[in-house]
Tab-separated table of N, CA and C in Angstrom:
chain	number	residue	atom	x	y	z
A	18	MET	N	16.814	48.764	3.403
A	18	MET	CA	17.980	48.777	2.566
A	18	MET	C	19.155	48.148	3.301
A	19	ASP	N	18.880	47.085	4.048
A	19	ASP	CA	19.890	46.450	4.866
A	19	ASP	C	21.050	45.884	4.069
A	20	SER	N	20.807	45.336	2.875
A	20	SER	CA	21.869	44.710	2.113
A	20	SER	C	22.660	45.712	1.275
A	21	LEU	N	22.246	46.962	1.257
A	21	LEU	CA	22.940	47.979	0.477
A	21	LEU	C	24.046	48.613	1.311
A	22	LYS	N	25.071	49.111	0.633
A	22	LYS	CA	26.219	49.765	1.271
A	22	LYS	C	26.156	51.261	1.009
A	23	PRO	N	26.715	52.084	1.905
A	23	PRO	CA	26.776	53.529	1.657
A	23	PRO	C	27.525	53.820	0.358
A	24	ALA	N	27.013	54.738	-0.429
A	24	ALA	CA	27.596	55.039	-1.736
A	24	ALA	C	28.775	55.991	-1.670
A	25	ASP	N	28.860	56.820	-0.613
A	25	ASP	CA	29.909	57.829	-0.588
A	25	ASP	C	30.186	58.296	0.840
A	26	ASP	N	31.215	59.134	0.976
A	26	ASP	CA	31.614	59.632	2.288
A	26	ASP	C	30.585	60.576	2.899
A	27	LEU	N	29.856	61.320	2.074
A	27	LEU	CA	28.835	62.213	2.611
A	27	LEU	C	27.731	61.399	3.290
A	28	THR	N	27.373	60.260	2.722
A	28	THR	CA	26.390	59.371	3.346
A	28	THR	C	26.881	58.936	4.719
A	29	LEU	N	28.122	58.514	4.809
A	29	LEU	CA	28.694	58.092	6.093
A	29	LEU	C	28.688	59.235	7.104
A	30	TRP	N	29.013	60.436	6.646
A	30	TRP	CA	29.075	61.598	7.530
A	30	TRP	C	27.683	61.944	8.073
A	31	VAL	N	26.662	61.953	7.195
A	31	VAL	CA	25.295	62.266	7.632
A	31	VAL	C	24.804	61.203	8.617
A	32	GLU	N	25.064	59.935	8.315
A	32	GLU	CA	24.649	58.864	9.231
A	32	GLU	C	25.309	58.992	10.594
A	33	ARG	N	26.599	59.297	10.615
A	33	ARG	CA	27.305	59.472	11.891
A	33	ARG	C	26.728	60.663	12.665
A	34	GLN	N	26.422	61.737	11.951
A	34	GLN	CA	25.829	62.915	12.591
A	34	GLN	C	24.512	62.548	13.267
A	35	ILE	N	23.690	61.739	12.606
A	35	ILE	CA	22.406	61.314	13.178
A	35	ILE	C	22.639	60.431	14.402
A	36	ARG	N	23.533	59.437	14.262
A	36	ARG	CA	23.806	58.515	15.381
A	36	ARG	C	24.303	59.248	16.620
A	37	GLU	N	25.106	60.279	16.430
A	37	GLU	CA	25.713	60.983	17.552
A	37	GLU	C	24.891	62.186	18.025
A	38	SER	N	23.683	62.360	17.502
A	38	SER	CA	22.902	63.574	17.765
A	38	SER	C	22.182	63.587	19.108
A	39	GLY	N	22.043	62.457	19.773
A	39	GLY	CA	21.292	62.430	21.027
A	39	GLY	C	19.851	62.820	20.778
A	40	SER	N	19.369	63.823	21.491
A	40	SER	CA	17.978	64.261	21.352
A	40	SER	C	17.851	65.516	20.482
A	41	ARG	N	18.848	65.776	19.672
A	41	ARG	CA	18.876	66.973	18.830
A	41	ARG	C	17.698	67.034	17.853
A	42	TYR	N	17.317	65.902	17.261
A	42	TYR	CA	16.271	65.883	16.238
A	42	TYR	C	14.969	65.320	16.796
A	43	LYS	N	13.879	66.056	16.573
A	43	LYS	CA	12.548	65.564	16.920
A	43	LYS	C	11.883	65.147	15.606
A	44	VAL	N	11.495	63.886	15.506
A	44	VAL	CA	10.871	63.376	14.285
A	44	VAL	C	9.439	63.903	14.189
A	45	LEU	N	9.132	64.511	13.041
A	45	LEU	CA	7.801	65.048	12.783
A	45	LEU	C	6.989	64.132	11.871
A	46	ASP	N	7.669	63.440	10.955
A	46	ASP	CA	6.994	62.575	9.997
A	46	ASP	C	8.053	61.746	9.277
A	47	SER	N	7.629	60.638	8.691
A	47	SER	CA	8.541	59.842	7.859
A	47	SER	C	7.730	59.051	6.847
A	48	TRP	N	8.413	58.583	5.813
A	48	TRP	CA	7.763	57.835	4.750
A	48	TRP	C	8.791	56.958	4.060
A	49	THR	N	8.376	55.762	3.653
A	49	THR	CA	9.261	54.826	2.967
A	49	THR	C	8.564	54.257	1.747
A	50	SER	N	9.310	54.143	0.657
A	50	SER	CA	8.838	53.481	-0.554
A	50	SER	C	9.860	52.430	-0.947
A	51	ASP	N	9.395	51.199	-1.117
A	51	ASP	CA	10.269	50.132	-1.583
A	51	ASP	C	10.236	50.016	-3.098
A	52	TYR	N	9.434	50.842	-3.732
A	52	TYR	CA	9.290	50.816	-5.181
A	52	TYR	C	10.096	51.937	-5.796
A	53	ALA	N	10.346	51.858	-7.089
A	53	ALA	CA	11.155	52.863	-7.778
A	53	ALA	C	10.469	54.226	-7.705
A	54	PRO	N	11.150	55.255	-7.259
A	54	PRO	CA	12.483	55.182	-6.676
A	54	PRO	C	12.411	54.702	-5.223
A	55	SER	N	13.322	53.824	-4.864
A	55	SER	CA	13.400	53.306	-3.500
A	55	SER	C	13.965	54.404	-2.603
A	56	GLU	N	13.156	54.860	-1.644
A	56	GLU	CA	13.633	55.937	-0.775
A	56	GLU	C	12.903	55.938	0.554
A	57	THR	N	13.538	56.573	1.507
A	57	THR	CA	12.949	56.852	2.810
A	57	THR	C	13.271	58.299	3.134
A	58	TRP	N	12.280	59.032	3.629
A	58	TRP	CA	12.582	60.366	4.126
A	58	TRP	C	12.047	60.505	5.532
A	59	THR	N	12.746	61.339	6.303
A	59	THR	CA	12.336	61.649	7.668
A	59	THR	C	12.365	63.161	7.830
A	60	LEU	N	11.261	63.716	8.270
A	60	LEU	CA	11.119	65.150	8.505
A	60	LEU	C	11.352	65.390	9.988
A	61	THR	N	12.290	66.279	10.334
A	61	THR	CA	12.646	66.510	11.733
A	61	THR	C	12.742	68.000	12.049
A	62	ARG	N	12.764	68.286	13.340
A	62	ARG	CA	13.079	69.625	13.834
A	62	ARG	C	14.418	69.518	14.546
A	63	ASP	N	15.377	70.345	14.127
A	63	ASP	CA	16.727	70.345	14.691
A	63	ASP	C	16.800	71.391	15.800
A	64	SER	N	16.881	70.943	17.045
A	64	SER	CA	16.891	71.869	18.181
A	64	SER	C	18.191	72.664	18.274
A	65	SER	N	19.224	72.268	17.532
A	65	SER	CA	20.508	72.969	17.567
A	65	SER	C	20.682	73.974	16.435
A	66	ALA	N	19.757	74.012	15.505
A	66	ALA	CA	19.908	74.874	14.328
A	66	ALA	C	19.403	76.281	14.598
A	67	ALA	N	20.276	77.246	14.411
A	67	ALA	CA	19.885	78.647	14.540
A	67	ALA	C	19.113	79.090	13.294
A	68	GLN	N	19.499	78.556	12.134
A	68	GLN	CA	18.825	78.850	10.873
A	68	GLN	C	18.249	77.552	10.323
A	69	ALA	N	17.189	77.640	9.583
A	69	ALA	CA	16.583	76.487	8.897
A	69	ALA	C	16.480	75.272	9.820
A	70	PRO	N	15.645	75.352	10.862
A	70	PRO	CA	15.587	74.276	11.852
A	70	PRO	C	14.842	73.014	11.412
A	71	ILE	N	14.142	73.066	10.292
A	71	ILE	CA	13.434	71.881	9.816
A	71	ILE	C	14.373	71.139	8.870
A	72	ARG	N	14.599	69.867	9.175
A	72	ARG	CA	15.533	69.069	8.386
A	72	ARG	C	14.808	67.887	7.752
A	73	VAL	N	15.199	67.581	6.535
A	73	VAL	CA	14.734	66.390	5.841
A	73	VAL	C	15.952	65.509	5.624
A	74	PHE	N	15.864	64.274	6.095
A	74	PHE	CA	16.894	63.286	5.815
A	74	PHE	C	16.324	62.384	4.732
A	75	LEU	N	17.008	62.327	3.607
A	75	LEU	CA	16.537	61.586	2.441
A	75	LEU	C	17.520	60.471	2.120
A	76	GLU	N	17.041	59.243	2.194
A	76	GLU	CA	17.849	58.075	1.832
A	76	GLU	C	17.302	57.505	0.539
A	77	GLU	N	18.172	57.401	-0.460
A	77	GLU	CA	17.776	56.862	-1.750
A	77	GLU	C	18.598	55.625	-2.060
A	78	GLY	N	17.907	54.539	-2.398
A	78	GLY	CA	18.579	53.287	-2.701
A	78	GLY	C	18.851	53.126	-4.184
A	79	ASN	N	19.956	52.473	-4.479
A	79	ASN	CA	20.297	52.114	-5.843
A	79	ASN	C	20.538	50.605	-5.854
A	80	PRO	N	19.466	49.802	-6.016
A	80	PRO	CA	19.619	48.355	-5.935
A	80	PRO	C	20.551	47.774	-6.993
A	81	ASP	N	20.633	48.406	-8.161
A	81	ASP	CA	21.522	47.903	-9.208
A	81	ASP	C	22.989	47.969	-8.780
A	82	ALA	N	23.355	49.030	-8.064
A	82	ALA	CA	24.730	49.192	-7.586
A	82	ALA	C	24.905	48.654	-6.165
A	83	HIS	N	23.808	48.226	-5.532
A	83	HIS	CA	23.826	47.744	-4.146
A	83	HIS	C	24.326	48.823	-3.191
A	84	THR	N	23.929	50.085	-3.447
A	84	THR	CA	24.343	51.209	-2.613
A	84	THR	C	23.142	52.088	-2.286
A	85	TYR	N	23.352	53.007	-1.372
A	85	TYR	CA	22.357	54.029	-1.059
A	85	TYR	C	23.081	55.309	-0.694
A	86	THR	N	22.364	56.429	-0.817
A	86	THR	CA	22.877	57.719	-0.364
A	86	THR	C	21.957	58.251	0.716
A	87	MET	N	22.523	59.025	1.628
A	87	MET	CA	21.759	59.717	2.667
A	87	MET	C	22.145	61.186	2.567
A	88	ARG	N	21.137	62.044	2.460
A	88	ARG	CA	21.366	63.486	2.375
A	88	ARG	C	20.497	64.195	3.390
A	89	GLU	N	20.952	65.370	3.780
A	89	GLU	CA	20.225	66.217	4.724
A	89	GLU	C	19.876	67.525	4.033
A	90	GLY	N	18.628	67.928	4.156
A	90	GLY	CA	18.190	69.209	3.622
A	90	GLY	C	17.693	70.083	4.755
A	91	ALA	N	17.770	71.395	4.588
A	91	ALA	CA	17.373	72.342	5.626
A	91	ALA	C	16.317	73.302	5.085
A	92	PHE	N	15.309	73.551	5.910
A	92	PHE	CA	14.190	74.412	5.516
A	92	PHE	C	13.851	75.359	6.656
A	93	ALA	N	13.321	76.516	6.307
A	93	ALA	CA	12.947	77.515	7.310
A	93	ALA	C	11.750	77.073	8.135
A	94	ASP	N	10.840	76.318	7.506
A	94	ASP	CA	9.641	75.893	8.217
A	94	ASP	C	9.142	74.563	7.659
A	95	GLU	N	8.223	73.957	8.380
A	95	GLU	CA	7.699	72.655	8.002
A	95	GLU	C	6.943	72.701	6.673
A	96	ALA	N	6.207	73.776	6.432
A	96	ALA	CA	5.444	73.892	5.178
A	96	ALA	C	6.383	73.874	3.970
A	97	SER	N	7.513	74.556	4.057
A	97	SER	CA	8.485	74.570	2.953
A	97	SER	C	9.059	73.183	2.714
A	98	ALA	N	9.356	72.476	3.783
A	98	ALA	CA	9.903	71.118	3.663
A	98	ALA	C	8.879	70.188	3.022
A	99	ARG	N	7.640	70.271	3.455
A	99	ARG	CA	6.597	69.416	2.882
A	99	ARG	C	6.351	69.755	1.407
A	100	HIS	N	6.421	71.034	1.085
A	100	HIS	CA	6.269	71.438	-0.310
A	100	HIS	C	7.388	70.819	-1.159
A	101	TRP	N	8.632	70.881	-0.667
A	101	TRP	CA	9.737	70.282	-1.406
A	101	TRP	C	9.522	68.770	-1.565
A	102	LEU	N	9.132	68.097	-0.499
A	102	LEU	CA	8.907	66.653	-0.571
A	102	LEU	C	7.823	66.298	-1.582
A	103	GLU	N	6.809	67.120	-1.669
A	103	GLU	CA	5.699	66.855	-2.585
A	103	GLU	C	6.052	67.136	-4.044
A	104	HIS	N	6.839	68.197	-4.293
A	104	HIS	CA	7.057	68.651	-5.669
A	104	HIS	C	8.450	68.365	-6.220
A	105	ARG	N	9.478	68.374	-5.412
A	105	ARG	CA	10.862	68.080	-5.836
A	105	ARG	C	11.292	68.869	-7.068
A	106	GLY	N	10.955	70.143	-7.115
A	106	GLY	CA	11.302	70.968	-8.270
A	106	GLY	C	12.673	71.599	-8.198
A	107	SER	N	13.409	71.365	-7.134
A	107	SER	CA	14.739	71.936	-6.977
A	107	SER	C	15.581	70.962	-6.156
A	108	PRO	N	16.904	71.152	-6.168
A	108	PRO	CA	17.749	70.284	-5.343
A	108	PRO	C	17.414	70.429	-3.859
A	109	LEU	N	17.716	69.412	-3.095
A	109	LEU	CA	17.516	69.442	-1.650
A	109	LEU	C	18.406	70.537	-1.065
A	110	PRO	N	17.836	71.553	-0.404
A	110	PRO	CA	18.652	72.663	0.114
A	110	PRO	C	19.573	72.204	1.253
A	111	GLN	N	20.841	72.504	1.124
A	111	GLN	CA	21.818	72.100	2.131
A	111	GLN	C	21.685	72.919	3.407
A	112	PRO	N	21.974	72.282	4.541
A	112	PRO	CA	22.004	73.024	5.801
A	112	PRO	C	23.136	74.050	5.791
A	113	PRO	N	22.925	75.192	6.453
A	113	PRO	CA	23.978	76.210	6.508
A	113	PRO	C	25.279	75.673	7.095
A	114	ASP	N	25.204	74.703	8.020
A	114	ASP	CA	26.420	74.203	8.663
A	114	ASP	C	27.200	73.220	7.791
A	115	TYR	N	26.779	72.973	6.539
A	115	TYR	CA	27.585	72.152	5.635
A	115	TYR	C	28.810	72.925	5.174
A	116	ARG	N	28.796	74.214	5.363
A	116	ARG	CA	29.955	75.043	5.040
A	116	ARG	C	30.814	75.152	6.298
A	117	GLY	N	31.978	75.667	6.185
A	117	GLY	CA	32.817	75.889	7.357
A	117	GLY	C	33.351	74.608	7.955
A	118	GLU	N	33.222	74.454	9.264
A	118	GLU	CA	33.814	73.336	9.983
A	118	GLU	C	33.275	71.990	9.524
A	119	ALA	N	31.977	71.892	9.267
A	119	ALA	CA	31.417	70.617	8.819
A	119	ALA	C	32.037	70.194	7.490
A	120	ALA	N	32.210	71.125	6.582
A	120	ALA	CA	32.829	70.817	5.295
A	120	ALA	C	34.284	70.405	5.484
A	121	ALA	N	34.974	71.068	6.382
A	121	ALA	CA	36.366	70.717	6.647
A	121	ALA	C	36.476	69.311	7.228
A	122	ARG	N	35.561	68.955	8.151
A	122	ARG	CA	35.570	67.599	8.715
A	122	ARG	C	35.291	66.562	7.638
A	123	LEU	N	34.344	66.857	6.757
A	123	LEU	CA	34.014	65.936	5.676
A	123	LEU	C	35.214	65.754	4.748
A	124	THR	N	35.888	66.833	4.424
A	124	THR	CA	37.067	66.756	3.570
A	124	THR	C	38.160	65.932	4.228
A	125	ARG	N	38.415	66.179	5.531
A	125	ARG	CA	39.432	65.398	6.258
A	125	ARG	C	39.068	63.918	6.269
A	126	ALA	N	37.792	63.599	6.497
A	126	ALA	CA	37.354	62.197	6.517
A	126	ALA	C	37.562	61.558	5.152
A	127	ALA	N	37.235	62.280	4.096
A	127	ALA	CA	37.395	61.735	2.745
A	127	ALA	C	38.873	61.503	2.435
A	128	LEU	N	39.731	62.436	2.828
A	128	LEU	CA	41.161	62.272	2.582
A	128	LEU	C	41.727	61.109	3.381
A	129	THR	N	41.295	60.959	4.622
A	129	THR	CA	41.754	59.861	5.459
A	129	THR	C	41.339	58.533	4.859
A	130	ARG	N	40.081	58.442	4.439
A	130	ARG	CA	39.573	57.194	3.863
A	130	ARG	C	40.249	56.879	2.536
A	131	SER	N	40.559	57.903	1.740
A	131	SER	CA	41.141	57.647	0.424
A	131	SER	C	42.595	57.205	0.525
A	132	SER	N	43.247	57.433	1.647
A	132	SER	CA	44.640	57.019	1.794
A	132	SER	C	44.761	55.534	2.090
A	133	GLY	N	43.660	54.886	2.537
A	133	GLY	CA	43.678	53.458	2.810
A	133	GLY	C	42.763	52.725	1.858
A	134	ALA	N	42.803	51.407	1.915
A	134	ALA	CA	41.915	50.606	1.061
A	134	ALA	C	40.516	50.633	1.645
A	135	SER	N	39.530	50.759	0.787
A	135	SER	CA	38.148	50.797	1.238
A	135	SER	C	37.261	50.139	0.206
A	136	ALA	N	36.240	49.440	0.680
A	136	ALA	CA	35.287	48.807	-0.229
A	136	ALA	C	34.182	49.772	-0.624
A	137	ILE	N	34.137	50.936	0.007
A	137	ILE	CA	33.078	51.900	-0.276
A	137	ILE	C	33.551	52.862	-1.345
A	138	PRO	N	32.805	52.995	-2.439
A	138	PRO	CA	33.222	53.902	-3.507
A	138	PRO	C	33.259	55.335	-3.021
A	139	LYS	N	34.181	56.098	-3.538
A	139	LYS	CA	34.308	57.510	-3.190
A	139	LYS	C	33.559	58.337	-4.224
A	140	ALA	N	32.967	59.409	-3.759
A	140	ALA	CA	32.323	60.330	-4.689
A	140	ALA	C	33.170	61.579	-4.722
A	141	GLY	N	33.413	62.104	-5.886
A	141	GLY	CA	34.143	63.361	-5.980
A	141	GLY	C	33.182	64.477	-5.677
A	142	LEU	N	33.184	64.936	-4.428
A	142	LEU	CA	32.214	65.959	-4.099
A	142	LEU	C	32.887	67.230	-3.669
A	143	ASP	N	32.271	68.296	-4.055
A	143	ASP	CA	32.681	69.622	-3.661
A	143	ASP	C	31.979	69.893	-2.350
A	144	THR	N	32.725	69.901	-1.233
A	144	THR	CA	32.096	69.977	0.070
A	144	THR	C	31.361	71.283	0.305
A	145	GLY	N	31.633	72.304	-0.452
A	145	GLY	CA	30.876	73.538	-0.308
A	145	GLY	C	29.520	73.453	-0.974
A	146	ASN	N	29.363	72.504	-1.873
A	146	ASN	CA	28.105	72.358	-2.593
A	146	ASN	C	27.966	70.889	-2.961
A	147	ALA	N	27.412	70.084	-2.063
A	147	ALA	CA	27.412	68.640	-2.267
A	147	ALA	C	26.025	68.019	-2.282
A	148	PRO	N	25.123	68.469	-3.153
A	148	PRO	CA	23.831	67.812	-3.199
A	148	PRO	C	23.969	66.436	-3.829
A	149	SER	N	23.044	65.574	-3.509
A	149	SER	CA	23.036	64.221	-4.052
A	149	SER	C	22.649	64.237	-5.513
A	150	ALA	N	23.322	63.411	-6.279
A	150	ALA	CA	22.813	63.159	-7.614
A	150	ALA	C	21.504	62.424	-7.398
A	151	GLY	N	20.449	62.903	-7.965
A	151	GLY	CA	19.170	62.253	-7.767
A	151	GLY	C	18.264	62.981	-6.801
A	152	THR	N	18.717	64.040	-6.146
A	152	THR	CA	17.818	64.780	-5.277
A	152	THR	C	17.340	66.060	-5.965
A	153	GLY	N	17.698	66.225	-7.223
A	153	GLY	CA	17.251	67.380	-7.973
A	153	GLY	C	15.924	67.095	-8.639
A	154	GLN	N	15.719	67.683	-9.799
A	154	GLN	CA	14.455	67.503	-10.481
A	154	GLN	C	14.358	66.090	-11.044
A	155	ARG	N	13.214	65.501	-10.884
A	155	ARG	CA	12.884	64.220	-11.486
A	155	ARG	C	11.390	64.054	-11.399
A	156	PRO	N	10.843	63.205	-12.235
A	156	PRO	CA	9.392	62.981	-12.143
A	156	PRO	C	9.042	62.487	-10.752
A	157	ASN	N	7.924	62.946	-10.238
A	157	ASN	CA	7.547	62.594	-8.882
A	157	ASN	C	6.101	62.182	-8.834
A	158	PRO	N	5.881	60.884	-8.631
A	158	PRO	CA	4.488	60.521	-8.361
A	158	PRO	C	4.106	61.169	-7.039
A	159	ARG	N	2.903	61.553	-6.894
A	159	ARG	CA	2.465	62.216	-5.660
A	159	ARG	C	2.938	61.445	-4.438
A	160	ARG	N	3.606	62.113	-3.542
A	160	ARG	CA	4.103	61.503	-2.321
A	160	ARG	C	3.030	61.585	-1.247
A	161	PRO	N	2.745	60.484	-0.547
A	161	PRO	CA	1.786	60.575	0.559
A	161	PRO	C	2.384	61.397	1.688
A	162	MET	N	1.567	62.117	2.354
A	162	MET	CA	2.033	62.924	3.486
A	162	MET	C	1.416	62.422	4.743
């Protein structure tokens, strides 16, 4: 998705968190589809998480808008994460740390960015509950594991 741009501030925040994580995340599995829906997911173990240490990073492309979103989901164990990836019957569960300081940082970043000119569209998101549009229920062809 090299030619696509981040769709919102939450995407930028999740990407920055990954870039600055050092050895925090151990990759357990990943998968990419260039076909509709265009997406990549990475299953990881977060060594810094006290709760829900299994994380799914889900990147979904929107070629029509030339954008993509990146979201992070948190699970108690690998089996739960794989079940969600296979069935997608509920929204991607947010990490516990999306509340509190992380939400405040995201809000500050969004306010800072909105005060200047930006080519990246803003999403009106409630930082206490910010799941991606498109990470909820939708038809799911069987995902390879």
